[in-house]
Structures are given as C-alpha cells and as structure tokens.
Coordinates of C-alpha atoms in Angstrom, one line a residue:
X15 CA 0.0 0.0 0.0
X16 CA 1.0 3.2 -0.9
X17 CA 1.6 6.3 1.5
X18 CA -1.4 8.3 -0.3
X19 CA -3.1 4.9 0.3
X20 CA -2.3 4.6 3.7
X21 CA -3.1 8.1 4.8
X22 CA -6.8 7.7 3.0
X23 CA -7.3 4.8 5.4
X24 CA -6.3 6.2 8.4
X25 CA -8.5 9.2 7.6
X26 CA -11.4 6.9 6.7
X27 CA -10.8 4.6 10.0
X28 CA -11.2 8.2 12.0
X29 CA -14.0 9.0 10.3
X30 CA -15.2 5.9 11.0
X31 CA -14.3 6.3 14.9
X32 CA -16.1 9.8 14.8
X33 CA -19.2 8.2 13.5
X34 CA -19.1 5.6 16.1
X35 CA -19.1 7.7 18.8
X36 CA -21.5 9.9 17.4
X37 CA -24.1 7.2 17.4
X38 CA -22.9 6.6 21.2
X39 CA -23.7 10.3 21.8
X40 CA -27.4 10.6 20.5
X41 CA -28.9 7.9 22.4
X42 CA -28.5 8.8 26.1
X43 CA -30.5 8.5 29.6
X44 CA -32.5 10.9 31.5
X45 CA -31.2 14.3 31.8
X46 CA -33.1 15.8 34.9
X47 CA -36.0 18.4 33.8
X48 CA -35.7 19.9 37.5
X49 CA -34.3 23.4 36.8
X50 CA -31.9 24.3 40.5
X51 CA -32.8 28.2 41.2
X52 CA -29.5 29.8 39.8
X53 CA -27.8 31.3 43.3
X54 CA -24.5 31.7 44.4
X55 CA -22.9 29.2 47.4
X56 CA -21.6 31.2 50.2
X57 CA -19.9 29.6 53.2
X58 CA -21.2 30.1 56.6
X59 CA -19.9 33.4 58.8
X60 CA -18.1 32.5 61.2
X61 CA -20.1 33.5 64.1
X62 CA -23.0 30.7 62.2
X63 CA -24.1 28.3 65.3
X64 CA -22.7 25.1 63.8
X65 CA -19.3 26.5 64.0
X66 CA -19.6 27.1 68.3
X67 CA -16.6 26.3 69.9
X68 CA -18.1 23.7 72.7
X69 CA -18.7 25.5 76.6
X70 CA -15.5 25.0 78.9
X71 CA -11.8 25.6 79.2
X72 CA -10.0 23.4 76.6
X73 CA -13.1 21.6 75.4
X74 CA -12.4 19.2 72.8
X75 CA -13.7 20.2 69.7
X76 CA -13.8 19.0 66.2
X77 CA -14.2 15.1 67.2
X78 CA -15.0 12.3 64.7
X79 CA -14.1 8.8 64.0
X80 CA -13.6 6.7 61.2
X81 CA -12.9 2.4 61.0
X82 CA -8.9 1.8 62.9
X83 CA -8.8 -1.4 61.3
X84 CA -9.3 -4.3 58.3
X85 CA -12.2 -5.5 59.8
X86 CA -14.1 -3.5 61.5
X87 CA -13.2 -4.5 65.0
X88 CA -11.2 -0.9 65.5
X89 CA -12.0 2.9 65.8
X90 CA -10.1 5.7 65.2
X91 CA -11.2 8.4 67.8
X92 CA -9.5 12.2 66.9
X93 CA -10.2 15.6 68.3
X94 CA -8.9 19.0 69.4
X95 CA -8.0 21.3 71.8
X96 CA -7.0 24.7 71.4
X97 CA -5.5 26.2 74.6
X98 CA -2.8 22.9 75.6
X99 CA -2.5 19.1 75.0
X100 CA -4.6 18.0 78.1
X101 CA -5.6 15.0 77.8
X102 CA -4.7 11.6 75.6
X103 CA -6.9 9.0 76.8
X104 CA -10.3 8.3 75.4
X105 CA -12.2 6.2 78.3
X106 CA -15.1 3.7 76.5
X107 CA -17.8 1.2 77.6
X108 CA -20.3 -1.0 76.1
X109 CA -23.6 0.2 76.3
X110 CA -24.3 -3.1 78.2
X111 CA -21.5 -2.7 81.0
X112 CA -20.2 -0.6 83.1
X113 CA -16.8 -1.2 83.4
X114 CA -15.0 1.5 81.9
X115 CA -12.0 1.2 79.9
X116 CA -9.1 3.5 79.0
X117 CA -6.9 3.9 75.8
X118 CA -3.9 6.6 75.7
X119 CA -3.4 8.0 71.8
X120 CA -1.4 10.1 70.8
X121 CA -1.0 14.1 69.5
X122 CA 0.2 16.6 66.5
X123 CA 0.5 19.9 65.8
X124 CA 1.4 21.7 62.4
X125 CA 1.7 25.0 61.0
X126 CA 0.4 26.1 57.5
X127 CA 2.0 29.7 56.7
X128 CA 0.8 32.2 59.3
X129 CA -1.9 29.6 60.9
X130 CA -0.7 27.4 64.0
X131 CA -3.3 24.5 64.5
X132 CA -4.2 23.3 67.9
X133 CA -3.3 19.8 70.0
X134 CA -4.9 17.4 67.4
X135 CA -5.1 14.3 69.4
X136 CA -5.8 10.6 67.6
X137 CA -6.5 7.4 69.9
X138 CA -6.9 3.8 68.1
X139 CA -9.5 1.6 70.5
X140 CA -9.1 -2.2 69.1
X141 CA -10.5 -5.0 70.3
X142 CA -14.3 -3.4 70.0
X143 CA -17.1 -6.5 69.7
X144 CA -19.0 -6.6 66.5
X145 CA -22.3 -5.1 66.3
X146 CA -22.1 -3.3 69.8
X147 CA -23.1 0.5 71.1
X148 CA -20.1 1.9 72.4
X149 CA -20.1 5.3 74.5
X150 CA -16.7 7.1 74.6
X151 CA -15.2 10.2 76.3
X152 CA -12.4 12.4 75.5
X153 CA -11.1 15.4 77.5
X154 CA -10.1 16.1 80.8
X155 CA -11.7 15.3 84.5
X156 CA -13.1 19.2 84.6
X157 CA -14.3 19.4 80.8
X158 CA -15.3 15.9 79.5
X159 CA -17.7 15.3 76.4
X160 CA -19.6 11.8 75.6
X161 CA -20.3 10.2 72.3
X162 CA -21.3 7.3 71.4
X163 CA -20.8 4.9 67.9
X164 CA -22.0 1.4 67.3
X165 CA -19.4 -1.0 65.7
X166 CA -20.7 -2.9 62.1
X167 CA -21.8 -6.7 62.1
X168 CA -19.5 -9.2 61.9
X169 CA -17.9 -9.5 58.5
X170 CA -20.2 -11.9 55.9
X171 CA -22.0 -12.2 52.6
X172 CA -25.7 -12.1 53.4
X173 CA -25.2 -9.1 56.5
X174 CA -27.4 -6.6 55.7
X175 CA -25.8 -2.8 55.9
X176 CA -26.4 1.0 55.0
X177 CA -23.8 3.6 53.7
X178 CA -24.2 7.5 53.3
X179 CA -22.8 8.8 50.3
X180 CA -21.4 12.5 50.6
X181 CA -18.9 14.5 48.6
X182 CA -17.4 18.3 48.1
X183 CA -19.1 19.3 50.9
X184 CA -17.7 22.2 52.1
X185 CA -19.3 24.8 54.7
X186 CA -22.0 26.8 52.9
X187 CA -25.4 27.5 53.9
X188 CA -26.2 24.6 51.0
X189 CA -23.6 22.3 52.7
X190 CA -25.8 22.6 56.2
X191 CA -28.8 21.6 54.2
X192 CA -26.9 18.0 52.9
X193 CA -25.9 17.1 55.7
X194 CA -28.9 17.9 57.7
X195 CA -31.1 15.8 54.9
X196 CA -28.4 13.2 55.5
X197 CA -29.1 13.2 59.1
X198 CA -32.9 12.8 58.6
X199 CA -33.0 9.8 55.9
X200 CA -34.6 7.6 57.2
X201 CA -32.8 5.1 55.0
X202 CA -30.5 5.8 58.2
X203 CA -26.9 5.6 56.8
X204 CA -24.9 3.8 59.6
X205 CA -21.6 4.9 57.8
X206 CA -20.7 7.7 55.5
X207 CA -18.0 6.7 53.0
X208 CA -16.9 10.4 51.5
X209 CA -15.3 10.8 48.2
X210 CA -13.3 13.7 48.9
X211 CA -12.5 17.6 49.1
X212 CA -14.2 18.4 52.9
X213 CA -13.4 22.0 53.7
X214 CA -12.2 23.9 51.1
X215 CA -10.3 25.7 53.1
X216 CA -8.4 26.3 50.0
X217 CA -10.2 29.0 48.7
X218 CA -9.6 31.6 50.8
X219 CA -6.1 33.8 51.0
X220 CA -3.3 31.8 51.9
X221 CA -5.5 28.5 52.4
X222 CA -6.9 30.0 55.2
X223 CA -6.6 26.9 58.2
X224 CA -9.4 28.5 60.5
X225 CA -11.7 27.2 58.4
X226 CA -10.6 23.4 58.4
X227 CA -11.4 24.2 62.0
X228 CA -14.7 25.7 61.4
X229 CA -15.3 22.8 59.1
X230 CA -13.8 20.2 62.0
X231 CA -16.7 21.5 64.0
X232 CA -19.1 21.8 61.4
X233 CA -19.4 18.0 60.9
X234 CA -19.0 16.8 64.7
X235 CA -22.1 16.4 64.8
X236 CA -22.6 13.3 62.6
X237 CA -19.0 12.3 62.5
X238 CA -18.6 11.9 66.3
X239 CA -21.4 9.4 65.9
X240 CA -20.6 7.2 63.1
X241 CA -17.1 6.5 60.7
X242 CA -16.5 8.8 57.9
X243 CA -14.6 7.0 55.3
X244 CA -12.0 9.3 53.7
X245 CA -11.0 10.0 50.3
X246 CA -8.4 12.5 49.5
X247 CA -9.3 15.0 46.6
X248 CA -7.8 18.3 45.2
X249 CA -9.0 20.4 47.8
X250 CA -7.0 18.5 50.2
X251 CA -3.4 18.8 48.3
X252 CA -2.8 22.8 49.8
X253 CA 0.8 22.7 48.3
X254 CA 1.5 26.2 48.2
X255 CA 4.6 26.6 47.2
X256 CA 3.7 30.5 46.1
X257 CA 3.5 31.1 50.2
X258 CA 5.9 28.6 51.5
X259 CA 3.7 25.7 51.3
X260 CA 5.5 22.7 49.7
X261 CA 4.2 19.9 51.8
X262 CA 1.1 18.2 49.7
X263 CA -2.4 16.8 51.7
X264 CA -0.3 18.6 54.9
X265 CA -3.6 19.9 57.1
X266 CA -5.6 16.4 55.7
X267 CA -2.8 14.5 56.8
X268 CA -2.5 16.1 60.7
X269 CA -6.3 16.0 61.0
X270 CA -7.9 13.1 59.4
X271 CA -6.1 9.3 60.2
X272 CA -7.1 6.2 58.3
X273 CA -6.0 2.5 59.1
X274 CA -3.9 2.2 55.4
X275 CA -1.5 0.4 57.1
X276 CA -4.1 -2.6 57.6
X277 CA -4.3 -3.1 54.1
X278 CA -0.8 -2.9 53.5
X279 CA -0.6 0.6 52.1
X280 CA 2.3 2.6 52.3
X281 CA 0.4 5.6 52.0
X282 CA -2.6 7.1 53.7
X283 CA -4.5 8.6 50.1
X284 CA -4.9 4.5 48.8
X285 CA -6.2 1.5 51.2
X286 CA -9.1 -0.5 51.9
X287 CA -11.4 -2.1 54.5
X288 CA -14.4 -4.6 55.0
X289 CA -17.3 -3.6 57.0
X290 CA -20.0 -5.9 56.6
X291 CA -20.5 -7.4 53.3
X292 CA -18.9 -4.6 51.4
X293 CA -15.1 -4.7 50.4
X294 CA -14.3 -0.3 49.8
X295 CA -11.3 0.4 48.5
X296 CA -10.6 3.5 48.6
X297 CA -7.9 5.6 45.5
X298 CA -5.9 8.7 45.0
X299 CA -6.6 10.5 42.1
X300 CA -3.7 13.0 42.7
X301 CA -0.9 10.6 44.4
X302 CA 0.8 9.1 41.3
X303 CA -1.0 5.6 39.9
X304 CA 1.3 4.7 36.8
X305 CA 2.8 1.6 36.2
X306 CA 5.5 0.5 38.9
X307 CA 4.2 3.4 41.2
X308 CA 3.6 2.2 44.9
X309 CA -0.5 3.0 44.0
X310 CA -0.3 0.8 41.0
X311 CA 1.7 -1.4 43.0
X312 CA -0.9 -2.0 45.8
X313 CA -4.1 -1.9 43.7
X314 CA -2.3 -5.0 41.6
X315 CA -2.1 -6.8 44.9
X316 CA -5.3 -5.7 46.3
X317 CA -7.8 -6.6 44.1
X318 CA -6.9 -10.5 44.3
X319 CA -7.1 -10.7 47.6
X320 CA -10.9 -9.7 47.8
X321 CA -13.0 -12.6 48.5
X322 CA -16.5 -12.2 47.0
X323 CA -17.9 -15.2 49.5
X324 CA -17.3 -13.3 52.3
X325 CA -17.8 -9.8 51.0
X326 CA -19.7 -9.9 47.6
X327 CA -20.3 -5.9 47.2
X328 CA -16.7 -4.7 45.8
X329 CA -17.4 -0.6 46.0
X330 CA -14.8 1.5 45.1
X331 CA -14.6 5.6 46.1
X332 CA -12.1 8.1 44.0
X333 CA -11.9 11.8 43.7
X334 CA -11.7 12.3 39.9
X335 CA -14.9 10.7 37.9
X336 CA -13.9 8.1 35.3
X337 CA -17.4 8.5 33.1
X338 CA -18.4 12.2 33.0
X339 CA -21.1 14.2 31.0
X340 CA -20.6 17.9 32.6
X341 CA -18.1 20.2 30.8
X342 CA -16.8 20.3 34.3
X343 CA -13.4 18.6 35.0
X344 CA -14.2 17.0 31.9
X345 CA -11.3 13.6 31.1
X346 CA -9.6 14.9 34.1
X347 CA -9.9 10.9 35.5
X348 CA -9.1 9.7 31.7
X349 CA -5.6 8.3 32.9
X350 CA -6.3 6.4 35.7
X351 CA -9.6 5.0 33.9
X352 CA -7.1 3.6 31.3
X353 CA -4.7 2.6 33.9
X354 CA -7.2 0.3 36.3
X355 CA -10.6 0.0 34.2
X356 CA -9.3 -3.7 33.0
X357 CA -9.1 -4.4 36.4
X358 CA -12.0 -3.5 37.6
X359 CA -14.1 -5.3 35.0
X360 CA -11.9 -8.2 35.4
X361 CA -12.5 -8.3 39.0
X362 CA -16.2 -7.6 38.8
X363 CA -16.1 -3.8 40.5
X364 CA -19.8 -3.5 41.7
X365 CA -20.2 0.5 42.2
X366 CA -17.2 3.0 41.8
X367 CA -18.4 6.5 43.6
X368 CA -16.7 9.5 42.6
X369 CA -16.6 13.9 43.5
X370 CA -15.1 16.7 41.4
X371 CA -18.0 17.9 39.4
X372 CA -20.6 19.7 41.6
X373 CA -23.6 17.9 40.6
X374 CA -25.2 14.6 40.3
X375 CA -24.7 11.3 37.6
X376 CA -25.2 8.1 37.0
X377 CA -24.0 5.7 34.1
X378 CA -24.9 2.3 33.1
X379 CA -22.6 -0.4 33.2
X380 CA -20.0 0.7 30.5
X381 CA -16.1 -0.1 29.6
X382 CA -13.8 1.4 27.1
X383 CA -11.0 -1.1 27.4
X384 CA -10.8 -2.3 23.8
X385 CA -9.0 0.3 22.8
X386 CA -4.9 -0.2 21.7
X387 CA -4.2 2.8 19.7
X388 CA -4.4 1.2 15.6
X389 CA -7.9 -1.1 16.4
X390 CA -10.3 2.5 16.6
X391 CA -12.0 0.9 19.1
X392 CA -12.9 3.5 20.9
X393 CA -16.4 4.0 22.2
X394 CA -17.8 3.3 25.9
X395 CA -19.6 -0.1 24.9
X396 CA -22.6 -1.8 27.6
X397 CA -20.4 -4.3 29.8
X398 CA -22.4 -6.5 32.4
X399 CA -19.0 -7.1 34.4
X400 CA -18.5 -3.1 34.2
X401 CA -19.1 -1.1 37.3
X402 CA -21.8 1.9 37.8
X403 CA -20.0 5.2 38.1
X404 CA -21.9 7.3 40.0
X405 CA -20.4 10.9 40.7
X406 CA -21.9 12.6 43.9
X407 CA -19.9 15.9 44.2
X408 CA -22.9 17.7 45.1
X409 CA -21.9 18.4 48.8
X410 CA -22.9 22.1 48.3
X411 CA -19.1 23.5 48.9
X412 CA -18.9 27.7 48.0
X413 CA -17.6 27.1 44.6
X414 CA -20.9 26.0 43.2
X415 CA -23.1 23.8 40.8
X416 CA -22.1 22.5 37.6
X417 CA -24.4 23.1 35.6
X418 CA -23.1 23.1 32.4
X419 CA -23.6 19.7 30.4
X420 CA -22.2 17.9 27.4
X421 CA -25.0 17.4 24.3
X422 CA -26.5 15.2 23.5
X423 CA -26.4 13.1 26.9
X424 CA -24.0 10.3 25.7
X425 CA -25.3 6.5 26.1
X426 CA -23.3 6.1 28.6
X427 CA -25.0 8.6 31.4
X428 CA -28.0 6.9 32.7
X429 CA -29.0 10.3 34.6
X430 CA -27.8 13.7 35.4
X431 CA -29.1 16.5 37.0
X432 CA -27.2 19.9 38.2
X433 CA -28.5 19.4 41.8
X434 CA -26.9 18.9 45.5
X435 CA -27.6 16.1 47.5
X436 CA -26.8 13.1 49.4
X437 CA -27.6 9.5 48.3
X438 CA -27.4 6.0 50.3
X439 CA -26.7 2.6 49.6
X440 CA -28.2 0.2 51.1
X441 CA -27.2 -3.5 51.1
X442 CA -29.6 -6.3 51.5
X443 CA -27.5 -9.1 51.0
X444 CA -25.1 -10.7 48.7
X445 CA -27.5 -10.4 45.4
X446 CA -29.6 -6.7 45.8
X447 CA -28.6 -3.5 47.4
X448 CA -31.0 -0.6 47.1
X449 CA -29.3 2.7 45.7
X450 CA -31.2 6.4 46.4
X451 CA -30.6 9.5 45.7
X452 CA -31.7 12.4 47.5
X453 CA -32.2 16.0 45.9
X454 CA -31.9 19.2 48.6
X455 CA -35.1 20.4 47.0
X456 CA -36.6 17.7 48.0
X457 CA -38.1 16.4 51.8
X458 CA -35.4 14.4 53.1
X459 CA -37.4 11.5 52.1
X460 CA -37.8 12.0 48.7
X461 CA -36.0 10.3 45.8
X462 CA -34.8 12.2 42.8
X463 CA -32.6 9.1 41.5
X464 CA -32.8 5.6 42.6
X465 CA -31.9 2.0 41.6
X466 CA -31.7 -1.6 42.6
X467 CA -28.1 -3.2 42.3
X468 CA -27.5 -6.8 41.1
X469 CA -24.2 -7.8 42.2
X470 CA -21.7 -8.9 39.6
X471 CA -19.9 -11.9 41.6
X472 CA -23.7 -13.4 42.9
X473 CA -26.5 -12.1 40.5
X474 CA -25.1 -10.6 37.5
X475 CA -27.7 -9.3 35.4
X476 CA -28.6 -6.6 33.3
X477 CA -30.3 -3.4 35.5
X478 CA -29.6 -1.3 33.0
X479 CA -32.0 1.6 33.1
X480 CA -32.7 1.9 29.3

C-alpha cells in the first residue's frame, strides 16, 4: 500500500471512529427536567451556630471517627484542643457494661503559613465487639464530652448494611442543608464513605486553616457518631509553594487518620477495609497511579485478595470521575480510567463512587477497554462485568453547581441532573442492594434518583435503566 493509500485509510478509519461515537452520543439516559434556582454558594460566617466552639476551658472540639482497622473490629477516635494538650486518653464502655475502659493515643501539631493549628489528638480503641453501642469520652476530669458509635456486624456475605454517600461538601449555607437531609433519611446511613474535598479551606487567601477548623466543627455532629470514610481529593493537596507551602495533603494528613497500614498501604491517600458485606477500596486520584508506582503497586495486589464469598459488594470511592457528561473537569480521571478500568471489570467492581463535578450522575454499566491505539475501538460499549460510576460531588461547597452539560447526553449517562444532594446505599444481601438518591429540594425522604443493584460476583444481570 502506498503512502497516499495509507493516509486515506487512516482518515477513513477516524471517520469511522467519529461516526461511532457519534451514534454513542445521540442515544443517552434521563437528563433531569428539574431546573436548580440559579444562586451563588456562600460559606457560613463565622459566628454561624454550627461553627460554636463547645462551653468549657480546653473543650475538645472537632471530634470524629472513622474504621482503625481491616475489619471492622477498630475505631479511630480524633479531636482537638486549642488552649494545651490536656488529655490523651479516650475512656469507652459498652452500652451493656459498666466497666470502663481507657486507651492513651497520641497528639500533633502543624503550621500552615501564618496559621498554627491546635493539640490534634488521635486514639486507636481495638479489640471493639462486633455489632455493639459503644459510648466514649475524651477530654479532661473538669471538661469531659460523651459520644457514642456502634461497631458494624460481623464480617459476611448475606449481613445486611447501610452507607451514606457525601462529597465536596464544604461549609456553605447549602452544605448545612446535605448534611442535615443526610441526618434525617430515614434510610438511616450507619456509615458515610466520603469521596473527597471536605473544607475547602483552599479557597480563601493563603489556604486560610481556620476554616478546616470551622469545618472540623461543622461535621461533629454526625461524625462523632458514626465512621466517615476518607477520600483525599484536590482540595486536600494545599501545596502552596507560592506562600511557602510545599508539603502536599499537609492539614488532611494532621487531621484526618485512616488504618492504610491494615491493608498494607504505604500511604494514607490509597487502602481499603471490609465492613460488613462490602469490600471499599478507597484511591488517590492525585498521588501518582502509573505503572511501577507504589498506588499501581498496591491496587495489583489488592484486588486479588478480595474474596467475593465473604464480602460480595466490591465498592470502590475516588476523587476524579472516570465517566463524565458535565463540561466540568471533563477527562480529568481519563488516565487512571485507562490505567485500572481492565481491572476493575476483570475483578467484577460493583459500584465505583466519585466527586469533582458539583452535581449529580449516574452511568450504566460501560467499559472502554478495547482500545490499543491502531484497532479505533474506541467508544464506551454496555459491559455487564463493568461497574456503575456514580459521581456525587454535590456536597454544596462555595464554589458552586455545575451546571453546564455535554449534548446530546451520551449513552453512557444513565441520569444527570445539576443538583446537591446526598444518596445512600443500602445492602440487602449478597445479590440486591438498594441505591437512592436524594435531591436538597426535596423532603429528606424523597427520591430524585434511585436504583436496585444486582451484584456482579452473585446475581449478574442486566439493570440497565434503558
């Protein structure tokens, strides 16, 4: 074949790749017909009541937990005081005992340009039974506060369990309004698994820290009660290096602990834990994930080692969407979708939640993995051993709704809508989990979005909403 010859045919196989995805562009989902009032986010004042510093000398503040182990058989307890150290030790009891036990932890400090945080204190209790109300304590004698948290069931494929599903949050007055709907559900989320970018302390001159302690305080009141599960997204980096600031994730780091090292990770942004039936493994979009790198590294060992008999929902939380309609951060995940996607349709990835874009979406089950640069295959095709990527960044945080959306709705997008909101996912056993949700328009109770989940490992068949 001649060169004028070949250069025809590579135009004509382009062509032909154009026209391909064309046809995968005009015969999308449900694009929302609820219209959000246009209206700016604004964070909180400072002086707003969910930002009260707790009554009393030294008071710790800013208190939350989130899973101190594998299992599920650990809690991380964290919180701060302002004026000196005071107390390590967290004293805990079952709700049915009295005897009272004690744990010392341990505590940090850190400085982020002009800001100097407080004592930020983090205690490991181990040894917790499964499925038991625990009431704990931290402070000194004179200024002591009590929460409580109840531990998950015992690891196993048919144990019924409920996760909230929150992202971009920030602190703004739409913010309040997710997590308060959150709070109300009466799906009643027993653990929120967060995909990232909590206080976006970020936006204000010199990554003003205050507010990671406004935000700190902010959330207590559900985080104090039940884990969070972290993800780390770009509003966590603060590297700074135009003020000094060369240190990345350096205030998320201090604040907010994970158990990474129980799942062999040599990093706090990338590790994974069971609680109940679901195996979570949570990823770093912004920590490096190419080949050889210590992500790529432990997501190559990871994913064999989940055992589907034991924990059949494989659910899987990142920063950066993989499958995104909005002209918002739009391919920002494309390298790391071509880095893992294989794997997670080899391994049968139920659910992959995902941030970033300040709205809602959900897609069918859909790979791209065909693709190797000279076969043109390279449209999103319908995969039943593909995951759902659902992006909740719709938190509420100050830099607002995306609103602004690709057309036609590609075939890939189930639905979209430019909304905030929370959603919920709730695990029956090892074939159906319910999936909701929730629009801040809406009562608390109301659905905007909902599915039912076959899982791929036990009950693999097609839900598809088209």
């Amino acid at each position: 074949m001649g060169p004028f010859s070949s250069s025809v045919a590579t135009v004509v196989a382009s062509v032909l790749c154009l026209v391909l995805n064309a046809a995968l562009l005009c015969s999308g989902g449900t694009t929302s017909s609820f219209v959000r009032k246009t209206e700016k986010s604004i964070d909180m004042p400072l002086d707003s009541d969910v930002f009260a510093e707790p009554p009393g000398y030294n008071a710790p503040q800013q208190v939350h937990i989130t899973q101190g182990d594998h299992l599920g058989k650990a809690v991380i307890v964290s919180w701060i005081t302002m004026a000196e150290p005071g107390s390590n030790t967290v004293v805990y009891w079952s709700g049915n005992s009295n005897i009272k036990l004690e744990e010392e932890g341990s505590v940090v400090t850190y400085k982020y340009y002009n800001y100097a945080s407080g004592y930020i204190h983090h205690c490991t209790i181990r040894h917790l039974e499964f499925d038991t109300k625990y009431y704990y304590q931290v402070g000194s004698a004179d200024v002591r506060r009590t929460f409580w948290f109840v531990t998950p069931p015992p690891v196993g494929p048919d144990v019924p369990y409920t996760f909230g599903l929150i992202g971009d949050l920030g602190q703004t007055y739409d913010s309040n309004k997710t997590l308060t709907h959150y709070e109300l559900n009466p799906a009643k989320g027993k653990t929120v698994l967060f995909v990232g970018d909590l206080s976006y302390a970020d936006n204000y001159p010199n990554h003003d820290n205050v507010r990671w302690d406004t935000w700190g305080r902010f959330v207590e009141r559900s985080a104090a009660y039940q884990p969070w599960i972290w993800t780390t997204g770009n509003h966590e980096l603060d590297f700074a290096p135009e003020i000094g600031e060369f240190e990345p994730f350096k205030p998320f780091t201090h604040r907010y602990p994970v158990p990474f090292r129980a799942s062999d990770s040599t990093a706090p942004f990338w590790y994974s834990i069971k609680r109940a039936s679901a195996y979570i493994i949570v990823l770093a979009s912004y920590s490096a994930y190419g080949t050889y790198t210590p992500q790529y590294e432990w997501l190559l060992r990871e994913l064999p080692k989940v055992n589907r008999t034991e924990t059949p929902w494989l659910i899987v939380l990142v920063h950066s969407p993989w499958y995104n309609s909005y002209n918002y951060h739009y391919m920002e995940g494309e390298t790391m979708r071509v880095m893992f996607e294989p794997w997670f349709v080899n391994h049968k990835v139920d659910v992959v939640f995902a941030g970033h874009v300040h709205a809602y979406e959900r897609s069918e089950r859909v790979s791209n993995i065909a693709y190797d640069i000279v076969n043109h295959k390279c449209s999103p095709v319908k995969d039943q051993d593909a995951p759902v990527y659902i992006t909740i960044g719709d938190g509420g945080n100050i830099e607002g709704l995306a609103n602004n959306m690709t057309e036609p709705q590609p075939s890939y997008s189930a639905y979209r809508e430019a909304s905030f909101g929370h959603a919920s996912f709730d695990i029956k056993n090892r074939t159906h989990a319910y999936y909701s949700w929730h629009r801040n328009q809406d009562g608390y109770a109301v659905k905007a979005d909902s599915m039912w989940f076959f899982n791929r490992y036990w009950n693999s068949v097609d839900e598809s909403s088209t």
